[in-house]
Amino acid sequence: MSDHKIGVYVCHCGSNINGVVNCAKVTEEIGKIGEVVVAKDYKYMCSDPGQEMIKNDIKEKGLDRVVIAACSPRMHEPTFRRALEGAGLNGYLLEMANIREHVSWVTKDKEEATKKALSLVKGAVKRVKLHEPIEEREVPVTNTTLVLGGGISGIQAALQVAEAGHKVYLIEQKQYIGGNMAKFDKTFPTLDCAACILTPKMVDVGQSPNIELYTSSEVIKVDGYVGNFTVTVREKPRYINHDKCTGCGDCASACIMKNRIPHEFDEGLSKRSAAYIPFPQAVPLKAVIDDGNCLFLTRKKCTLACVKACGAKAINFNQHETIHEFKVGSIILATGFDLFDAKRAPQYGYGRYANVINGLQFERMTNASGPTSGHITLADGTEPKSVAVIHCVGSRDENYNKYCSRVCCMSSVKFAHLVKDHCDAEVYEFYIDMRTFGKGYEEFYNRVQEEGVHFVRGKGAEVAQIDGRLVVIAEDTLLGQYREIPVDMVILNTALEPRVDAEKVAQTLGISRSGDGFFMESHIKLDPVTTTTDGIYLAGCCQSPKDIPDSVAQGSAAAAQSLAIIATGKVKISPISASIDSEQCAGCRICIGLCTYRAIKLNEETLRAEINEAVCKGCGTCAAGCPSGAIRVSHFNDDQLLAQIEGVLA
Amino acid sequence: MSDNFEPKILGILCNWCSYAGADLAGTSRLKYPANIRIVKVMCSGRVEPTLILKAFQEGADGVLISGCHPGDCHYVDGNIKTLRRTPLVARLLTQIGIEPERFKQVWVSASEGEKFGKIVEQMVEDIKKVGPYQKKMGDQLDVVMHEVAASAKEAAAAEEKGGSNCGS
């Protein structure tokens, strides 16, 4: 075996590693290995001087392999690969030993930690000897983007990519774009009318020559990789010819089911027909036929009053679903959130008492184009004289969601202001802690306090009905008192939850979710927009609950990520792939059945299996299954893994 | 068995879920026993029995394989192949006298740092009950490893000579 010149660098990471692992000792011990010609420890290996030190050693001492014992390779492997390349060494001649996340941060005993760190470094040294230079593959980028979800963050992302002159496919599951924000009345802290700031953006989407909008559509399959995704989208039939429909709403007025179906856009506070316009500012402003309630579609029995009423002859019951296939360079996920169903917390009487509503229902109520034309009314049509707002329903609660939904304190304060503004009722806010952290938020909270709103520090425990009146029961933790406060209306400010189909979407796109069920970012602080899958980015509440300013900011950030790969025109993709040694291959074809990507085919002439490296993703499942040991996975071959195992266990 | 026996465990973790899950245990500063040595593979489907046998041969007292939860695999269904392989590996290990406590195959997602720590903790505890591996088993494993390697070579050699193809 040829002798290597290995450099080993042990990072202190300040006290993050050195506080637990005796870095000097690890360095000393590892320096005793024959082929280790340089062993150094340093305060911050990822810093400029740290990287310079490595580069200099490579040049001056002729190192041909480098081991860096530091943080997780998921963090800084690309950094150090670049450092190697800067000194003229192939980046794959590096091996990292994870002595921070896997050692110093998880181990109490310093001696144990030092021992463990040393064995991981030994494994890395054994492995790195067998590393081979690998050239990263560069592939051209398709300069189109797919945005999944047409709420405010998806709209923002789509518009920014489109404005930069690139094509966007915007896919929305509902029949219209605008998401939850379209349902809001006023937005905190400035009390801008939601429609006034959102509608122009929705119209821009509809009019942008670079945006192809697909509503009533969902992604059913994603193939490919960064720069070169193929996305399959199913567009459901609307039974309306979009080219002909003028959005006049005559079909809705004529429909036999008129005023019989709870209207989703009004959160069930109004009734609609089976043929209807989702809402007056909808984009696209086209009628929709609800196939679950249309008598003709469900029972084939109807007078077809809508067809007769439609002057434009736009109704077509023969429409079928359409399957589209888009080639895109990147995907921006902006699928939003679901509102916590308050019925899951039965102590609050939602669904049982008519005047217990949720925040979105209150939004619709105060909206001038909503079911009550902007009047706050009780079920009997009268105005409430007292209103309670209960915070954290389904949030910060061990029984439902442990996390804080972030927007509810501010929206609760906004509700209080709107109640004061619309009907001057007494308002009681039941809160655990007030979290008003954004720009202008604390000021708004102070303003509403001055408007005479009562703030009760204590989570509303229960809503009861006593003598026909709603009573909120809570412990006022500031007064140290049990309180029962009678009110006319209760607004439950419910949690923002991962969408019910989040798991399915994550599986279709091959991305991870965090413990709370939201989509997971690559790094919570430094890379909150990228997923662990290259080329798939996150925006808005699908990543975590956030308010409109943050959703818009993340939408722009996701657009910037997408534009960045379009601008470079090419992306580096993982060079890890498998290959077959035809000398050893017995042609048994076991590997062919194991490959999910159909990258392996039998060469009919030689009767040996062959791998198409362009299709291979490098998982190595075929290698593990090959009875002849004929398959070799670059950077993860048998010899490398066996050597590492030998090293870490030594 | 000595009272201060600290088992050595080899953990083979997939890059996308379990390695990230183990990283999360770190970033969350959760403490778990230092007995595990982690080796990364791209997919748990990459883990072939040889790697596991090698670990025991090199003095491991236990081997932990962890991948993405079924349905969440970065490579669609590499972990399903792991799942199918696991019972066979477990049976092979039992046949050569390796106690079931010493081999575990689990699913840990990128968000399950706490779960990862608990799994390691439990495994250390279980293995402590059965004691160190090498002392009991002697060099039986070396024989198996040798046989595995030899039979692979034999197969290749036979193929080379005969040129016939069992698959065709």
PDB file of N, CA and C in Angstrom, chain A residues 237-316:
ATOM      1  N   PRO A 237     -61.400  19.021 -13.038  1.00  0.00           N
ATOM      2  CA  PRO A 237     -62.348  19.753 -13.890  1.00  0.00           C
ATOM      3  C   PRO A 237     -63.128  20.775 -13.072  1.00  0.00           C
ATOM      4  N   ARG A 238     -63.382  21.945 -13.652  1.00  0.00           N
ATOM      5  CA  ARG A 238     -64.215  22.952 -12.971  1.00  0.00           C
ATOM      6  C   ARG A 238     -65.602  22.973 -13.591  1.00  0.00           C
ATOM      7  N   TYR A 239     -65.742  22.268 -14.705  1.00  0.00           N
ATOM      8  CA  TYR A 239     -67.002  22.222 -15.460  1.00  0.00           C
ATOM      9  C   TYR A 239     -67.392  23.596 -15.986  1.00  0.00           C
ATOM     10  N   ILE A 240     -66.411  24.471 -16.080  1.00  0.00           N
ATOM     11  CA  ILE A 240     -66.628  25.821 -16.599  1.00  0.00           C
ATOM     12  C   ILE A 240     -65.539  26.070 -17.636  1.00  0.00           C
ATOM     13  N   ASN A 241     -65.952  26.554 -18.792  1.00  0.00           N
ATOM     14  CA  ASN A 241     -64.975  26.924 -19.806  1.00  0.00           C
ATOM     15  C   ASN A 241     -64.423  28.307 -19.466  1.00  0.00           C
ATOM     16  N   HIS A 242     -63.147  28.330 -19.058  1.00  0.00           N
ATOM     17  CA  HIS A 242     -62.562  29.586 -18.581  1.00  0.00           C
ATOM     18  C   HIS A 242     -62.507  30.660 -19.645  1.00  0.00           C
ATOM     19  N   ASP A 243     -62.369  30.238 -20.883  1.00  0.00           N
ATOM     20  CA  ASP A 243     -62.272  31.241 -21.942  1.00  0.00           C
ATOM     21  C   ASP A 243     -63.607  31.960 -22.138  1.00  0.00           C
ATOM     22  N   LYS A 244     -64.691  31.252 -21.813  1.00  0.00           N
ATOM     23  CA  LYS A 244     -66.002  31.862 -22.041  1.00  0.00           C
ATOM     24  C   LYS A 244     -66.574  32.542 -20.799  1.00  0.00           C
ATOM     25  N   CYS A 245     -66.305  31.993 -19.609  1.00  0.00           N
ATOM     26  CA  CYS A 245     -66.924  32.501 -18.373  1.00  0.00           C
ATOM     27  C   CYS A 245     -66.523  33.953 -18.139  1.00  0.00           C
ATOM     28  N   THR A 246     -67.515  34.783 -17.842  1.00  0.00           N
ATOM     29  CA  THR A 246     -67.233  36.198 -17.600  1.00  0.00           C
ATOM     30  C   THR A 246     -67.238  36.509 -16.107  1.00  0.00           C
ATOM     31  N   GLY A 247     -67.551  35.508 -15.297  1.00  0.00           N
ATOM     32  CA  GLY A 247     -67.587  35.723 -13.848  1.00  0.00           C
ATOM     33  C   GLY A 247     -68.789  36.546 -13.401  1.00  0.00           C
ATOM     34  N   CYS A 248     -69.864  36.517 -14.203  1.00  0.00           N
ATOM     35  CA  CYS A 248     -71.025  37.365 -13.873  1.00  0.00           C
ATOM     36  C   CYS A 248     -71.808  36.840 -12.685  1.00  0.00           C
ATOM     37  N   GLY A 249     -71.779  35.515 -12.476  1.00  0.00           N
ATOM     38  CA  GLY A 249     -72.488  34.953 -11.332  1.00  0.00           C
ATOM     39  C   GLY A 249     -73.936  34.598 -11.602  1.00  0.00           C
ATOM     40  N   ASP A 250     -74.377  34.685 -12.876  1.00  0.00           N
ATOM     41  CA  ASP A 250     -75.771  34.330 -13.189  1.00  0.00           C
ATOM     42  C   ASP A 250     -76.053  32.861 -12.868  1.00  0.00           C
ATOM     43  N   CYS A 251     -75.055  32.012 -13.077  1.00  0.00           N
ATOM     44  CA  CYS A 251     -75.242  30.583 -12.776  1.00  0.00           C
ATOM     45  C   CYS A 251     -75.513  30.385 -11.293  1.00  0.00           C
ATOM     46  N   ALA A 252     -74.785  31.159 -10.448  1.00  0.00           N
ATOM     47  CA  ALA A 252     -74.943  31.033  -8.996  1.00  0.00           C
ATOM     48  C   ALA A 252     -76.366  31.416  -8.582  1.00  0.00           C
ATOM     49  N   SER A 253     -76.898  32.489  -9.189  1.00  0.00           N
ATOM     50  CA  SER A 253     -78.252  32.926  -8.824  1.00  0.00           C
ATOM     51  C   SER A 253     -79.285  31.917  -9.279  1.00  0.00           C
ATOM     52  N   ALA A 254     -79.005  31.225 -10.388  1.00  0.00           N
ATOM     53  CA  ALA A 254     -80.008  30.314 -10.939  1.00  0.00           C
ATOM     54  C   ALA A 254     -79.984  28.936 -10.279  1.00  0.00           C
ATOM     55  N   CYS A 255     -78.851  28.567  -9.719  1.00  0.00           N
ATOM     56  CA  CYS A 255     -78.660  27.203  -9.201  1.00  0.00           C
ATOM     57  C   CYS A 255     -79.737  26.830  -8.184  1.00  0.00           C
ATOM     58  N   ILE A 256     -80.235  25.605  -8.352  1.00  0.00           N
ATOM     59  CA  ILE A 256     -81.299  25.118  -7.465  1.00  0.00           C
ATOM     60  C   ILE A 256     -80.803  24.989  -6.025  1.00  0.00           C
ATOM     61  N   MET A 257     -79.503  24.750  -5.877  1.00  0.00           N
ATOM     62  CA  MET A 257     -78.932  24.580  -4.538  1.00  0.00           C
ATOM     63  C   MET A 257     -78.624  25.921  -3.877  1.00  0.00           C
ATOM     64  N   LYS A 258     -79.108  26.988  -4.433  1.00  0.00           N
ATOM     65  CA  LYS A 258     -78.790  28.329  -3.926  1.00  0.00           C
ATOM     66  C   LYS A 258     -79.072  28.447  -2.414  1.00  0.00           C
ATOM     67  N   ASN A 259     -78.147  29.052  -1.710  1.00  0.00           N
ATOM     68  CA  ASN A 259     -78.265  29.260  -0.259  1.00  0.00           C
ATOM     69  C   ASN A 259     -78.444  27.983   0.551  1.00  0.00           C
ATOM     70  N   ARG A 260     -77.881  26.893   0.050  1.00  0.00           N
ATOM     71  CA  ARG A 260     -78.060  25.634   0.781  1.00  0.00           C
ATOM     72  C   ARG A 260     -76.742  24.996   1.220  1.00  0.00           C
ATOM     73  N   ILE A 261     -75.622  25.497   0.703  1.00  0.00           N
ATOM     74  CA  ILE A 261     -74.342  24.852   1.028  1.00  0.00           C
ATOM     75  C   ILE A 261     -73.468  25.830   1.832  1.00  0.00           C
ATOM     76  N   PRO A 262     -72.964  25.391   2.995  1.00  0.00           N
ATOM     77  CA  PRO A 262     -72.099  26.302   3.776  1.00  0.00           C
ATOM     78  C   PRO A 262     -70.919  26.774   2.929  1.00  0.00           C
ATOM     79  N   HIS A 263     -70.683  28.084   2.931  1.00  0.00           N
ATOM     80  CA  HIS A 263     -69.648  28.653   2.073  1.00  0.00           C
ATOM     81  C   HIS A 263     -68.290  28.591   2.783  1.00  0.00           C
ATOM     82  N   GLU A 264     -67.341  27.850   2.206  1.00  0.00           N
ATOM     83  CA  GLU A 264     -66.031  27.677   2.824  1.00  0.00           C
ATOM     84  C   GLU A 264     -65.309  29.013   2.973  1.00  0.00           C
ATOM     85  N   PHE A 265     -65.447  29.873   1.956  1.00  0.00           N
ATOM     86  CA  PHE A 265     -64.698  31.127   2.007  1.00  0.00           C
ATOM     87  C   PHE A 265     -65.169  31.993   3.170  1.00  0.00           C
ATOM     88  N   ASP A 266     -66.450  31.887   3.509  1.00  0.00           N
ATOM     89  CA  ASP A 266     -66.966  32.633   4.667  1.00  0.00           C
ATOM     90  C   ASP A 266     -66.914  31.787   5.930  1.00  0.00           C
ATOM     91  N   GLU A 267     -66.123  30.751   5.909  1.00  0.00           N
ATOM     92  CA  GLU A 267     -65.957  29.874   7.081  1.00  0.00           C
ATOM     93  C   GLU A 267     -67.309  29.383   7.591  1.00  0.00           C
ATOM     94  N   GLY A 268     -68.194  29.090   6.665  1.00  0.00           N
ATOM     95  CA  GLY A 268     -69.486  28.514   7.043  1.00  0.00           C
ATOM     96  C   GLY A 268     -70.499  29.529   7.541  1.00  0.00           C
ATOM     97  N   LEU A 269     -70.162  30.809   7.540  1.00  0.00           N
ATOM     98  CA  LEU A 269     -71.094  31.816   8.057  1.00  0.00           C
ATOM     99  C   LEU A 269     -72.130  32.226   7.020  1.00  0.00           C
ATOM    100  N   SER A 270     -71.941  31.822   5.756  1.00  0.00           N
ATOM    101  CA  SER A 270     -72.949  32.107   4.749  1.00  0.00           C
ATOM    102  C   SER A 270     -73.201  30.840   3.947  1.00  0.00           C
ATOM    103  N   LYS A 271     -74.206  30.899   3.097  1.00  0.00           N
ATOM    104  CA  LYS A 271     -74.529  29.735   2.268  1.00  0.00           C
ATOM    105  C   LYS A 271     -74.344  30.112   0.809  1.00  0.00           C
ATOM    106  N   ARG A 272     -73.978  29.134   0.025  1.00  0.00           N
ATOM    107  CA  ARG A 272     -73.761  29.382  -1.394  1.00  0.00           C
ATOM    108  C   ARG A 272     -74.539  28.369  -2.226  1.00  0.00           C
ATOM    109  N   SER A 273     -74.387  28.484  -3.556  1.00  0.00           N
ATOM    110  CA  SER A 273     -74.991  27.513  -4.466  1.00  0.00           C
ATOM    111  C   SER A 273     -73.954  26.451  -4.799  1.00  0.00           C
ATOM    112  N   ALA A 274     -74.350  25.499  -5.670  1.00  0.00           N
ATOM    113  CA  ALA A 274     -73.366  24.502  -6.125  1.00  0.00           C
ATOM    114  C   ALA A 274     -72.520  25.092  -7.249  1.00  0.00           C
ATOM    115  N   ALA A 275     -73.109  26.021  -8.015  1.00  0.00           N
ATOM    116  CA  ALA A 275     -72.327  26.801  -8.984  1.00  0.00           C
ATOM    117  C   ALA A 275     -72.151  28.163  -8.347  1.00  0.00           C
ATOM    118  N   TYR A 276     -70.894  28.637  -8.245  1.00  0.00           N
ATOM    119  CA  TYR A 276     -70.717  29.891  -7.508  1.00  0.00           C
ATOM    120  C   TYR A 276     -69.416  30.577  -7.862  1.00  0.00           C
ATOM    121  N   ILE A 277     -69.339  31.861  -7.498  1.00  0.00           N
ATOM    122  CA  ILE A 277     -68.099  32.618  -7.619  1.00  0.00           C
ATOM    123  C   ILE A 277     -67.486  32.598  -6.223  1.00  0.00           C
ATOM    124  N   PRO A 278     -66.235  32.107  -6.062  1.00  0.00           N
ATOM    125  CA  PRO A 278     -65.688  31.942  -4.699  1.00  0.00           C
ATOM    126  C   PRO A 278     -65.772  33.207  -3.855  1.00  0.00           C
ATOM    127  N   PHE A 279     -65.343  34.342  -4.405  1.00  0.00           N
ATOM    128  CA  PHE A 279     -65.534  35.624  -3.714  1.00  0.00           C
ATOM    129  C   PHE A 279     -65.335  36.734  -4.742  1.00  0.00           C
ATOM    130  N   PRO A 280     -65.845  37.926  -4.436  1.00  0.00           N
ATOM    131  CA  PRO A 280     -65.914  38.963  -5.485  1.00  0.00           C
ATOM    132  C   PRO A 280     -64.563  39.315  -6.110  1.00  0.00           C
ATOM    133  N   GLN A 281     -63.453  39.257  -5.313  1.00  0.00           N
ATOM    134  CA  GLN A 281     -62.153  39.644  -5.887  1.00  0.00           C
ATOM    135  C   GLN A 281     -61.347  38.433  -6.368  1.00  0.00           C
ATOM    136  N   ALA A 282     -61.995  37.280  -6.494  1.00  0.00           N
ATOM    137  CA  ALA A 282     -61.256  36.046  -6.788  1.00  0.00           C
ATOM    138  C   ALA A 282     -60.440  36.165  -8.075  1.00  0.00           C
ATOM    139  N   VAL A 283     -59.252  35.606  -8.042  1.00  0.00           N
ATOM    140  CA  VAL A 283     -58.426  35.461  -9.237  1.00  0.00           C
ATOM    141  C   VAL A 283     -58.146  33.975  -9.393  1.00  0.00           C
ATOM    142  N   PRO A 284     -58.559  33.353 -10.481  1.00  0.00           N
ATOM    143  CA  PRO A 284     -59.319  33.922 -11.592  1.00  0.00           C
ATOM    144  C   PRO A 284     -60.785  34.142 -11.202  1.00  0.00           C
ATOM    145  N   LEU A 285     -61.381  35.183 -11.724  1.00  0.00           N
ATOM    146  CA  LEU A 285     -62.782  35.479 -11.415  1.00  0.00           C
ATOM    147  C   LEU A 285     -63.665  34.665 -12.365  1.00  0.00           C
ATOM    148  N   LYS A 286     -63.791  33.406 -12.037  1.00  0.00           N
ATOM    149  CA  LYS A 286     -64.553  32.480 -12.870  1.00  0.00           C
ATOM    150  C   LYS A 286     -65.437  31.654 -11.948  1.00  0.00           C
ATOM    151  N   ALA A 287     -66.569  31.226 -12.488  1.00  0.00           N
ATOM    152  CA  ALA A 287     -67.467  30.408 -11.680  1.00  0.00           C
ATOM    153  C   ALA A 287     -66.843  29.029 -11.436  1.00  0.00           C
ATOM    154  N   VAL A 288     -67.329  28.389 -10.376  1.00  0.00           N
ATOM    155  CA  VAL A 288     -66.846  27.072  -9.991  1.00  0.00           C
ATOM    156  C   VAL A 288     -68.075  26.190  -9.824  1.00  0.00           C
ATOM    157  N   ILE A 289     -67.978  24.949 -10.225  1.00  0.00           N
ATOM    158  CA  ILE A 289     -69.075  24.031  -9.893  1.00  0.00           C
ATOM    159  C   ILE A 289     -68.549  22.996  -8.912  1.00  0.00           C
ATOM    160  N   ASP A 290     -69.226  22.931  -7.783  1.00  0.00           N
ATOM    161  CA  ASP A 290     -68.809  22.070  -6.684  1.00  0.00           C
ATOM    162  C   ASP A 290     -69.332  20.656  -6.964  1.00  0.00           C
ATOM    163  N   ASP A 291     -68.426  19.774  -7.370  1.00  0.00           N
ATOM    164  CA  ASP A 291     -68.869  18.445  -7.818  1.00  0.00           C
ATOM    165  C   ASP A 291     -69.408  17.578  -6.677  1.00  0.00           C
ATOM    166  N   GLY A 292     -69.154  17.973  -5.446  1.00  0.00           N
ATOM    167  CA  GLY A 292     -69.690  17.202  -4.332  1.00  0.00           C
ATOM    168  C   GLY A 292     -71.149  17.548  -4.036  1.00  0.00           C
ATOM    169  N   ASN A 293     -71.596  18.708  -4.505  1.00  0.00           N
ATOM    170  CA  ASN A 293     -72.953  19.136  -4.180  1.00  0.00           C
ATOM    171  C   ASN A 293     -73.836  19.388  -5.395  1.00  0.00           C
ATOM    172  N   CYS A 294     -73.246  19.456  -6.580  1.00  0.00           N
ATOM    173  CA  CYS A 294     -74.043  19.710  -7.776  1.00  0.00           C
ATOM    174  C   CYS A 294     -74.965  18.519  -8.016  1.00  0.00           C
ATOM    175  N   LEU A 295     -76.249  18.783  -8.141  1.00  0.00           N
ATOM    176  CA  LEU A 295     -77.207  17.684  -8.298  1.00  0.00           C
ATOM    177  C   LEU A 295     -76.972  16.923  -9.587  1.00  0.00           C
ATOM    178  N   PHE A 296     -76.600  17.655 -10.636  1.00  0.00           N
ATOM    179  CA  PHE A 296     -76.382  16.977 -11.911  1.00  0.00           C
ATOM    180  C   PHE A 296     -75.172  16.042 -11.831  1.00  0.00           C
ATOM    181  N   LEU A 297     -74.103  16.531 -11.218  1.00  0.00           N
ATOM    182  CA  LEU A 297     -72.876  15.718 -11.154  1.00  0.00           C
ATOM    183  C   LEU A 297     -72.997  14.560 -10.167  1.00  0.00           C
ATOM    184  N   THR A 298     -73.790  14.748  -9.109  1.00  0.00           N
ATOM    185  CA  THR A 298     -73.875  13.677  -8.115  1.00  0.00           C
ATOM    186  C   THR A 298     -74.990  12.691  -8.454  1.00  0.00           C
ATOM    187  N   ARG A 299     -76.145  13.224  -8.964  1.00  0.00           N
ATOM    188  CA  ARG A 299     -77.280  12.311  -9.183  1.00  0.00           C
ATOM    189  C   ARG A 299     -77.781  12.293 -10.623  1.00  0.00           C
ATOM    190  N   LYS A 300     -77.157  13.101 -11.468  1.00  0.00           N
ATOM    191  CA  LYS A 300     -77.597  13.217 -12.871  1.00  0.00           C
ATOM    192  C   LYS A 300     -79.045  13.690 -12.968  1.00  0.00           C
ATOM    193  N   LYS A 301     -79.517  14.329 -11.897  1.00  0.00           N
ATOM    194  CA  LYS A 301     -80.904  14.798 -11.913  1.00  0.00           C
ATOM    195  C   LYS A 301     -80.918  16.268 -11.569  1.00  0.00           C
ATOM    196  N   CYS A 302     -81.175  17.113 -12.543  1.00  0.00           N
ATOM    197  CA  CYS A 302     -81.249  18.544 -12.265  1.00  0.00           C
ATOM    198  C   CYS A 302     -81.902  19.213 -13.463  1.00  0.00           C
ATOM    199  N   THR A 303     -82.496  20.343 -13.220  1.00  0.00           N
ATOM    200  CA  THR A 303     -83.127  21.071 -14.336  1.00  0.00           C
ATOM    201  C   THR A 303     -82.074  21.821 -15.145  1.00  0.00           C
ATOM    202  N   LEU A 304     -80.828  21.813 -14.651  1.00  0.00           N
ATOM    203  CA  LEU A 304     -79.714  22.519 -15.303  1.00  0.00           C
ATOM    204  C   LEU A 304     -80.027  24.001 -15.493  1.00  0.00           C
ATOM    205  N   ALA A 305     -80.583  24.590 -14.453  1.00  0.00           N
ATOM    206  CA  ALA A 305     -80.914  26.017 -14.490  1.00  0.00           C
ATOM    207  C   ALA A 305     -79.676  26.861 -14.764  1.00  0.00           C
ATOM    208  N   CYS A 306     -78.527  26.399 -14.280  1.00  0.00           N
ATOM    209  CA  CYS A 306     -77.293  27.156 -14.478  1.00  0.00           C
ATOM    210  C   CYS A 306     -76.945  27.250 -15.960  1.00  0.00           C
ATOM    211  N   VAL A 307     -77.095  26.126 -16.662  1.00  0.00           N
ATOM    212  CA  VAL A 307     -76.761  26.098 -18.086  1.00  0.00           C
ATOM    213  C   VAL A 307     -77.661  27.074 -18.847  1.00  0.00           C
ATOM    214  N   LYS A 308     -78.937  27.063 -18.461  1.00  0.00           N
ATOM    215  CA  LYS A 308     -79.884  27.969 -19.128  1.00  0.00           C
ATOM    216  C   LYS A 308     -79.548  29.426 -18.815  1.00  0.00           C
ATOM    217  N   ALA A 309     -79.119  29.666 -17.565  1.00  0.00           N
ATOM    218  CA  ALA A 309     -78.872  31.054 -17.151  1.00  0.00           C
ATOM    219  C   ALA A 309     -77.583  31.618 -17.755  1.00  0.00           C
ATOM    220  N   CYS A 310     -76.645  30.725 -18.149  1.00  0.00           N
ATOM    221  CA  CYS A 310     -75.343  31.204 -18.588  1.00  0.00           C
ATOM    222  C   CYS A 310     -75.400  31.734 -20.020  1.00  0.00           C
ATOM    223  N   GLY A 311     -75.334  33.042 -20.124  1.00  0.00           N
ATOM    224  CA  GLY A 311     -75.396  33.675 -21.446  1.00  0.00           C
ATOM    225  C   GLY A 311     -74.154  33.362 -22.267  1.00  0.00           C
ATOM    226  N   ALA A 312     -73.038  33.127 -21.593  1.00  0.00           N
ATOM    227  CA  ALA A 312     -71.768  32.910 -22.303  1.00  0.00           C
ATOM    228  C   ALA A 312     -71.598  31.459 -22.747  1.00  0.00           C
ATOM    229  N   LYS A 313     -72.555  30.612 -22.364  1.00  0.00           N
ATOM    230  CA  LYS A 313     -72.485  29.165 -22.665  1.00  0.00           C
ATOM    231  C   LYS A 313     -71.141  28.571 -22.201  1.00  0.00           C
ATOM    232  N   ALA A 314     -70.802  28.903 -20.966  1.00  0.00           N
ATOM    233  CA  ALA A 314     -69.487  28.500 -20.454  1.00  0.00           C
ATOM    234  C   ALA A 314     -69.528  27.181 -19.694  1.00  0.00           C
ATOM    235  N   ILE A 315     -70.720  26.702 -19.372  1.00  0.00           N
ATOM    236  CA  ILE A 315     -70.784  25.489 -18.537  1.00  0.00           C
ATOM    237  C   ILE A 315     -70.647  24.232 -19.389  1.00  0.00           C
ATOM    238  N   ASN A 316     -69.741  23.371 -18.955  1.00  0.00           N
ATOM    239  CA  ASN A 316     -69.480  22.161 -19.718  1.00  0.00           C
ATOM    240  C   ASN A 316     -69.308  20.997 -18.757  1.00  0.00           C
TER     241      ASN A 316
END
